[in-house]
Amino acid sequence: MLLGLLLALLVQRSKRFNRLAQVVLLWPAMVAPVVVSLIWLLILSPNIGVLNKLLDTFMLPTQDWLGMEVGAIVAIVIVDVWHWTPVAFLMLYTALCAVDEEAVEAARCDGANEWQVIRYVKIPMLMPAILGTIFIRAVMGVKAFDEMYLLTAGGPNNATTLVSLHIRDVFFDQLNYGYGSAFSVLIVLLMSLIIALVLTVRTLRHSRFFMREVQE
């Protein structure tokens, strides 16, 4: 979210490289998760990985990046952030382009610097898009499977066994259909609760904004 917002703000300010930046930033999201996993496996592999080859070239100790508990979860997070930050960028950049420029110019005329414009004008106007993006990323996080399964298969010591992999193990390895079904229903209910919270917060913000406009 933070990277997507930062990139959206930077790209909007860049008039000369605007189109090029959009293409470069969006292409990771267009690559299939399986392909992304294979690319990063070639980078992080302890034997043939590009990263270890680079470390060996500079006479630095190589690491089993996917064989350590901390290293594996960090690698999964990095891969997921690299792959799906473009989604957050696209949603926030689209919302940022729709921000009322008159309000921005009015704030600048009143003496606000660039940080104050972002903090008190742009971000409040982007809040519906931010909440929507958080919700979408939460759903995508629960559904994440390909990267974890292909890179680490949930290991080492179940360090990267998150929701989707756990459900898969319960159903197909343990054949515990009762627990797996109950766990899946619980996840659906939790995600429904998150949707309800997001919609409630968004409705309250719109109501407060409407009441403020009426009072003014």
mmCIF file of C-alpha atoms in Angstrom:
data_model
loop_
_atom_site.group_PDB
_atom_site.id
_atom_site.type_symbol
_atom_site.label_atom_id
_atom_site.label_comp_id
_atom_site.label_asym_id
_atom_site.label_seq_id
_atom_site.Cartn_x
_atom_site.Cartn_y
_atom_site.Cartn_z
ATOM 1 C CA MET A 1 0.000 0.000 0.000
ATOM 2 C CA LEU A 2 2.746 2.442 0.987
ATOM 3 C CA LEU A 3 4.815 1.639 -2.100
ATOM 4 C CA GLY A 4 1.742 1.912 -4.338
ATOM 5 C CA LEU A 5 0.807 5.299 -2.877
ATOM 6 C CA LEU A 6 4.379 6.589 -3.114
ATOM 7 C CA LEU A 7 4.729 5.452 -6.721
ATOM 8 C CA ALA A 8 1.335 6.959 -7.626
ATOM 9 C CA LEU A 9 2.383 10.331 -6.208
ATOM 10 C CA LEU A 10 5.757 10.224 -7.980
ATOM 11 C CA VAL A 11 4.334 9.193 -11.355
ATOM 12 C CA GLN A 12 1.672 11.894 -11.201
ATOM 13 C CA ARG A 13 4.378 14.531 -10.668
ATOM 14 C CA SER A 14 6.465 13.179 -13.558
ATOM 15 C CA LYS A 15 5.001 14.706 -16.703
ATOM 16 C CA ARG A 16 7.777 13.649 -19.060
ATOM 17 C CA PHE A 17 8.019 9.937 -18.166
ATOM 18 C CA ASN A 18 4.422 9.425 -17.106
ATOM 19 C CA ARG A 19 3.444 6.838 -19.743
ATOM 20 C CA LEU A 20 6.754 4.969 -19.584
ATOM 21 C CA ALA A 21 6.567 4.751 -15.800
ATOM 22 C CA GLN A 22 3.045 3.332 -15.942
ATOM 23 C CA VAL A 23 4.096 0.580 -18.366
ATOM 24 C CA VAL A 24 7.210 -0.342 -16.366
ATOM 25 C CA LEU A 25 5.358 -0.384 -13.050
ATOM 26 C CA LEU A 26 2.375 -2.379 -14.295
ATOM 27 C CA TRP A 27 4.089 -5.239 -16.107
ATOM 28 C CA PRO A 28 4.840 -7.401 -12.982
ATOM 29 C CA ALA A 29 1.099 -7.680 -12.264
ATOM 30 C CA MET A 30 0.496 -8.990 -15.786
ATOM 31 C CA VAL A 31 2.854 -11.947 -15.310
ATOM 32 C CA ALA A 32 1.282 -15.224 -14.160
ATOM 33 C CA PRO A 33 2.032 -16.168 -10.526
ATOM 34 C CA VAL A 34 3.626 -19.438 -11.667
ATOM 35 C CA VAL A 35 6.049 -17.576 -13.919
ATOM 36 C CA VAL A 36 6.835 -15.097 -11.139
ATOM 37 C CA SER A 37 7.578 -17.975 -8.777
ATOM 38 C CA LEU A 38 9.927 -19.616 -11.283
ATOM 39 C CA ILE A 39 11.737 -16.322 -11.927
ATOM 40 C CA TRP A 40 12.345 -15.769 -8.222
ATOM 41 C CA LEU A 41 13.297 -19.416 -7.735
ATOM 42 C CA LEU A 42 16.086 -18.901 -10.263
ATOM 43 C CA ILE A 43 17.159 -15.824 -8.285
ATOM 44 C CA LEU A 44 16.977 -17.312 -4.777
ATOM 45 C CA SER A 45 17.953 -20.943 -5.410
ATOM 46 C CA PRO A 46 20.934 -21.916 -3.198
ATOM 47 C CA ASN A 47 22.664 -23.839 -6.017
ATOM 48 C CA ILE A 48 21.876 -22.054 -9.267
ATOM 49 C CA GLY A 49 20.423 -18.807 -7.938
ATOM 50 C CA VAL A 50 21.637 -15.548 -9.415
ATOM 51 C CA LEU A 51 21.841 -13.916 -5.969
ATOM 52 C CA ASN A 52 24.217 -16.525 -4.566
ATOM 53 C CA LYS A 53 26.289 -16.422 -7.762
ATOM 54 C CA LEU A 54 26.603 -12.668 -7.278
ATOM 55 C CA LEU A 55 27.643 -13.100 -3.642
ATOM 56 C CA ASP A 56 30.173 -15.737 -4.643
ATOM 57 C CA THR A 57 31.624 -13.400 -7.266
ATOM 58 C CA PHE A 58 32.362 -10.825 -4.549
ATOM 59 C CA MET A 59 33.719 -13.586 -2.253
ATOM 60 C CA LEU A 60 30.822 -13.232 0.179
ATOM 61 C CA PRO A 61 29.203 -16.199 1.953
ATOM 62 C CA THR A 62 26.250 -17.673 0.098
ATOM 63 C CA GLN A 63 22.933 -18.324 1.837
ATOM 64 C CA ASP A 64 20.161 -20.870 1.617
ATOM 65 C CA TRP A 65 17.541 -18.137 1.264
ATOM 66 C CA LEU A 66 14.558 -20.484 1.068
ATOM 67 C CA GLY A 67 15.905 -22.998 3.567
ATOM 68 C CA MET A 68 15.855 -20.692 6.603
ATOM 69 C CA GLU A 69 12.611 -19.893 8.405
ATOM 70 C CA VAL A 70 13.155 -16.135 8.513
ATOM 71 C CA GLY A 71 14.726 -16.036 5.059
ATOM 72 C CA ALA A 72 11.839 -17.996 3.533
ATOM 73 C CA ILE A 73 9.077 -15.777 4.903
ATOM 74 C CA VAL A 74 11.026 -12.629 3.961
ATOM 75 C CA ALA A 75 11.485 -14.004 0.439
ATOM 76 C CA ILE A 76 7.754 -14.747 0.144
ATOM 77 C CA VAL A 77 6.896 -11.221 1.318
ATOM 78 C CA ILE A 78 9.359 -9.656 -1.152
ATOM 79 C CA VAL A 79 7.992 -11.710 -4.053
ATOM 80 C CA ASP A 80 4.378 -10.858 -3.143
ATOM 81 C CA VAL A 81 5.155 -7.147 -2.772
ATOM 82 C CA TRP A 82 7.030 -7.061 -6.075
ATOM 83 C CA HIS A 83 4.237 -8.916 -7.866
ATOM 84 C CA TRP A 84 1.189 -7.057 -6.524
ATOM 85 C CA THR A 85 2.370 -3.532 -5.706
ATOM 86 C CA PRO A 86 1.333 -2.560 -9.288
ATOM 87 C CA VAL A 87 -2.296 -3.341 -8.356
ATOM 88 C CA ALA A 88 -2.179 -0.875 -5.456
ATOM 89 C CA PHE A 89 -0.365 1.618 -7.684
ATOM 90 C CA LEU A 90 -2.960 1.380 -10.455
ATOM 91 C CA MET A 91 -5.944 1.829 -8.139
ATOM 92 C CA LEU A 92 -4.407 4.717 -6.200
ATOM 93 C CA TYR A 93 -3.017 6.406 -9.311
ATOM 94 C CA THR A 94 -6.437 6.272 -10.979
ATOM 95 C CA ALA A 95 -8.033 7.809 -7.897
ATOM 96 C CA LEU A 96 -5.258 10.390 -7.668
ATOM 97 C CA CYS A 97 -5.886 11.521 -11.243
ATOM 98 C CA ALA A 98 -9.516 12.169 -10.256
ATOM 99 C CA VAL A 99 -8.609 14.431 -7.309
ATOM 100 C CA ASP A 100 -10.085 17.909 -7.640
ATOM 101 C CA GLU A 101 -7.220 20.115 -8.833
ATOM 102 C CA GLU A 102 -9.050 23.244 -7.678
ATOM 103 C CA ALA A 103 -8.802 22.065 -4.068
ATOM 104 C CA VAL A 104 -5.096 21.351 -4.542
ATOM 105 C CA GLU A 105 -4.441 24.772 -6.075
ATOM 106 C CA ALA A 106 -6.475 26.467 -3.337
ATOM 107 C CA ALA A 107 -4.335 24.775 -0.698
ATOM 108 C CA ARG A 108 -1.162 25.903 -2.448
ATOM 109 C CA CYS A 109 -2.451 29.449 -2.728
ATOM 110 C CA ASP A 110 -3.086 29.404 1.023
ATOM 111 C CA GLY A 111 0.605 28.644 1.562
ATOM 112 C CA ALA A 112 0.554 24.865 1.950
ATOM 113 C CA ASN A 113 3.748 23.081 0.953
ATOM 114 C CA GLU A 114 3.796 19.831 -1.043
ATOM 115 C CA TRP A 115 3.756 17.576 2.036
ATOM 116 C CA GLN A 116 0.809 19.483 3.516
ATOM 117 C CA VAL A 117 -1.079 19.214 0.217
ATOM 118 C CA ILE A 118 -0.532 15.447 0.213
ATOM 119 C CA ARG A 119 -1.325 15.022 3.918
ATOM 120 C CA TYR A 120 -4.392 17.236 4.237
ATOM 121 C CA VAL A 121 -5.856 17.338 0.713
ATOM 122 C CA LYS A 122 -4.889 14.367 -1.447
ATOM 123 C CA ILE A 123 -4.832 11.542 1.104
ATOM 124 C CA PRO A 124 -8.281 12.403 2.587
ATOM 125 C CA MET A 125 -9.688 12.465 -0.953
ATOM 126 C CA LEU A 126 -7.978 9.144 -1.676
ATOM 127 C CA MET A 127 -9.329 7.448 1.457
ATOM 128 C CA PRO A 128 -12.155 5.546 -0.328
ATOM 129 C CA ALA A 129 -9.636 4.195 -2.849
ATOM 130 C CA ILE A 130 -7.190 3.374 -0.050
ATOM 131 C CA LEU A 131 -9.834 1.419 1.867
ATOM 132 C CA GLY A 132 -10.889 -0.411 -1.294
ATOM 133 C CA THR A 133 -7.285 -1.289 -2.110
ATOM 134 C CA ILE A 134 -6.677 -2.558 1.438
ATOM 135 C CA PHE A 135 -9.712 -4.803 1.119
ATOM 136 C CA ILE A 136 -8.629 -6.190 -2.258
ATOM 137 C CA ARG A 137 -5.101 -6.853 -1.022
ATOM 138 C CA ALA A 138 -6.483 -8.569 2.083
ATOM 139 C CA VAL A 139 -8.520 -10.900 -0.104
ATOM 140 C CA MET A 140 -5.539 -11.520 -2.378
ATOM 141 C CA GLY A 141 -3.378 -12.239 0.681
ATOM 142 C CA VAL A 142 -5.792 -14.900 1.877
ATOM 143 C CA LYS A 143 -5.895 -16.428 -1.617
ATOM 144 C CA ALA A 144 -2.096 -16.356 -2.083
ATOM 145 C CA PHE A 145 -0.918 -19.843 -3.002
ATOM 146 C CA ASP A 146 1.311 -20.119 -6.063
ATOM 147 C CA GLU A 147 4.372 -18.299 -4.742
ATOM 148 C CA MET A 148 4.414 -20.108 -1.395
ATOM 149 C CA TYR A 149 3.780 -23.544 -2.889
ATOM 150 C CA LEU A 150 6.339 -23.314 -5.699
ATOM 151 C CA LEU A 151 9.067 -21.523 -3.730
ATOM 152 C CA THR A 152 8.915 -23.246 -0.349
ATOM 153 C CA ALA A 153 5.922 -25.663 -0.318
ATOM 154 C CA GLY A 154 5.070 -24.178 3.078
ATOM 155 C CA GLY A 155 8.474 -24.881 4.641
ATOM 156 C CA PRO A 156 10.850 -24.869 6.272
ATOM 157 C CA ASN A 157 9.110 -26.073 9.452
ATOM 158 C CA ASN A 158 5.784 -24.656 8.193
ATOM 159 C CA ALA A 159 7.224 -21.121 8.313
ATOM 160 C CA THR A 160 5.412 -20.156 5.108
ATOM 161 C CA THR A 161 2.300 -22.304 5.537
ATOM 162 C CA LEU A 162 -0.354 -19.630 5.441
ATOM 163 C CA VAL A 163 -4.124 -19.948 5.042
ATOM 164 C CA SER A 164 -4.386 -21.308 1.505
ATOM 165 C CA LEU A 165 -1.584 -23.833 1.923
ATOM 166 C CA HIS A 166 -2.976 -24.976 5.267
ATOM 167 C CA ILE A 167 -6.395 -25.629 3.730
ATOM 168 C CA ARG A 168 -4.759 -27.523 0.862
ATOM 169 C CA ASP A 169 -2.760 -29.691 3.292
ATOM 170 C CA VAL A 170 -5.839 -30.431 5.398
ATOM 171 C CA PHE A 171 -7.928 -31.459 2.392
ATOM 172 C CA PHE A 172 -5.449 -33.311 0.183
ATOM 173 C CA ASP A 173 -2.713 -34.561 2.533
ATOM 174 C CA GLN A 174 -4.577 -35.205 5.785
ATOM 175 C CA LEU A 175 -7.946 -35.953 4.105
ATOM 176 C CA ASN A 176 -9.617 -34.195 7.050
ATOM 177 C CA TYR A 177 -12.634 -32.889 5.148
ATOM 178 C CA GLY A 178 -14.652 -31.852 8.223
ATOM 179 C CA TYR A 179 -11.953 -29.617 9.682
ATOM 180 C CA GLY A 180 -11.007 -28.314 6.249
ATOM 181 C CA SER A 181 -14.597 -27.370 5.444
ATOM 182 C CA ALA A 182 -15.091 -25.695 8.823
ATOM 183 C CA PHE A 183 -11.834 -23.768 8.460
ATOM 184 C CA SER A 184 -12.777 -22.636 4.944
ATOM 185 C CA VAL A 185 -16.198 -21.422 6.118
ATOM 186 C CA LEU A 186 -14.508 -19.546 8.986
ATOM 187 C CA ILE A 187 -12.205 -17.778 6.507
ATOM 188 C CA VAL A 188 -15.203 -16.783 4.371
ATOM 189 C CA LEU A 189 -16.967 -15.372 7.446
ATOM 190 C CA LEU A 190 -13.878 -13.429 8.472
ATOM 191 C CA MET A 191 -13.504 -11.957 4.995
ATOM 192 C CA SER A 192 -17.207 -11.043 5.021
ATOM 193 C CA LEU A 193 -16.626 -9.245 8.322
ATOM 194 C CA ILE A 194 -13.748 -7.317 6.777
ATOM 195 C CA ILE A 195 -15.977 -6.332 3.838
ATOM 196 C CA ALA A 196 -18.668 -5.138 6.241
ATOM 197 C CA LEU A 197 -16.152 -3.080 8.232
ATOM 198 C CA VAL A 198 -14.725 -1.470 5.087
ATOM 199 C CA LEU A 199 -18.181 -0.607 3.760
ATOM 200 C CA THR A 200 -19.237 0.763 7.165
ATOM 201 C CA VAL A 201 -16.176 2.989 7.449
ATOM 202 C CA ARG A 202 -16.633 4.197 3.882
ATOM 203 C CA THR A 203 -20.347 4.943 4.478
ATOM 204 C CA LEU A 204 -19.576 6.863 7.669
ATOM 205 C CA ARG A 205 -16.937 8.943 5.899
ATOM 206 C CA HIS A 206 -19.356 9.779 3.075
ATOM 207 C CA SER A 207 -22.063 10.681 5.608
ATOM 208 C CA ARG A 208 -19.751 12.999 7.523
ATOM 209 C CA PHE A 209 -18.583 14.618 4.299
ATOM 210 C CA PHE A 210 -22.191 15.113 3.159
ATOM 211 C CA MET A 211 -23.218 16.625 6.502
ATOM 212 C CA ARG A 212 -20.239 18.958 6.409
ATOM 213 C CA GLU A 213 -21.176 20.113 2.911
ATOM 214 C CA VAL A 214 -24.766 20.716 4.014
ATOM 215 C CA GLN A 215 -23.633 22.743 7.029
ATOM 216 C CA GLU A 216 -21.342 24.857 4.873
#
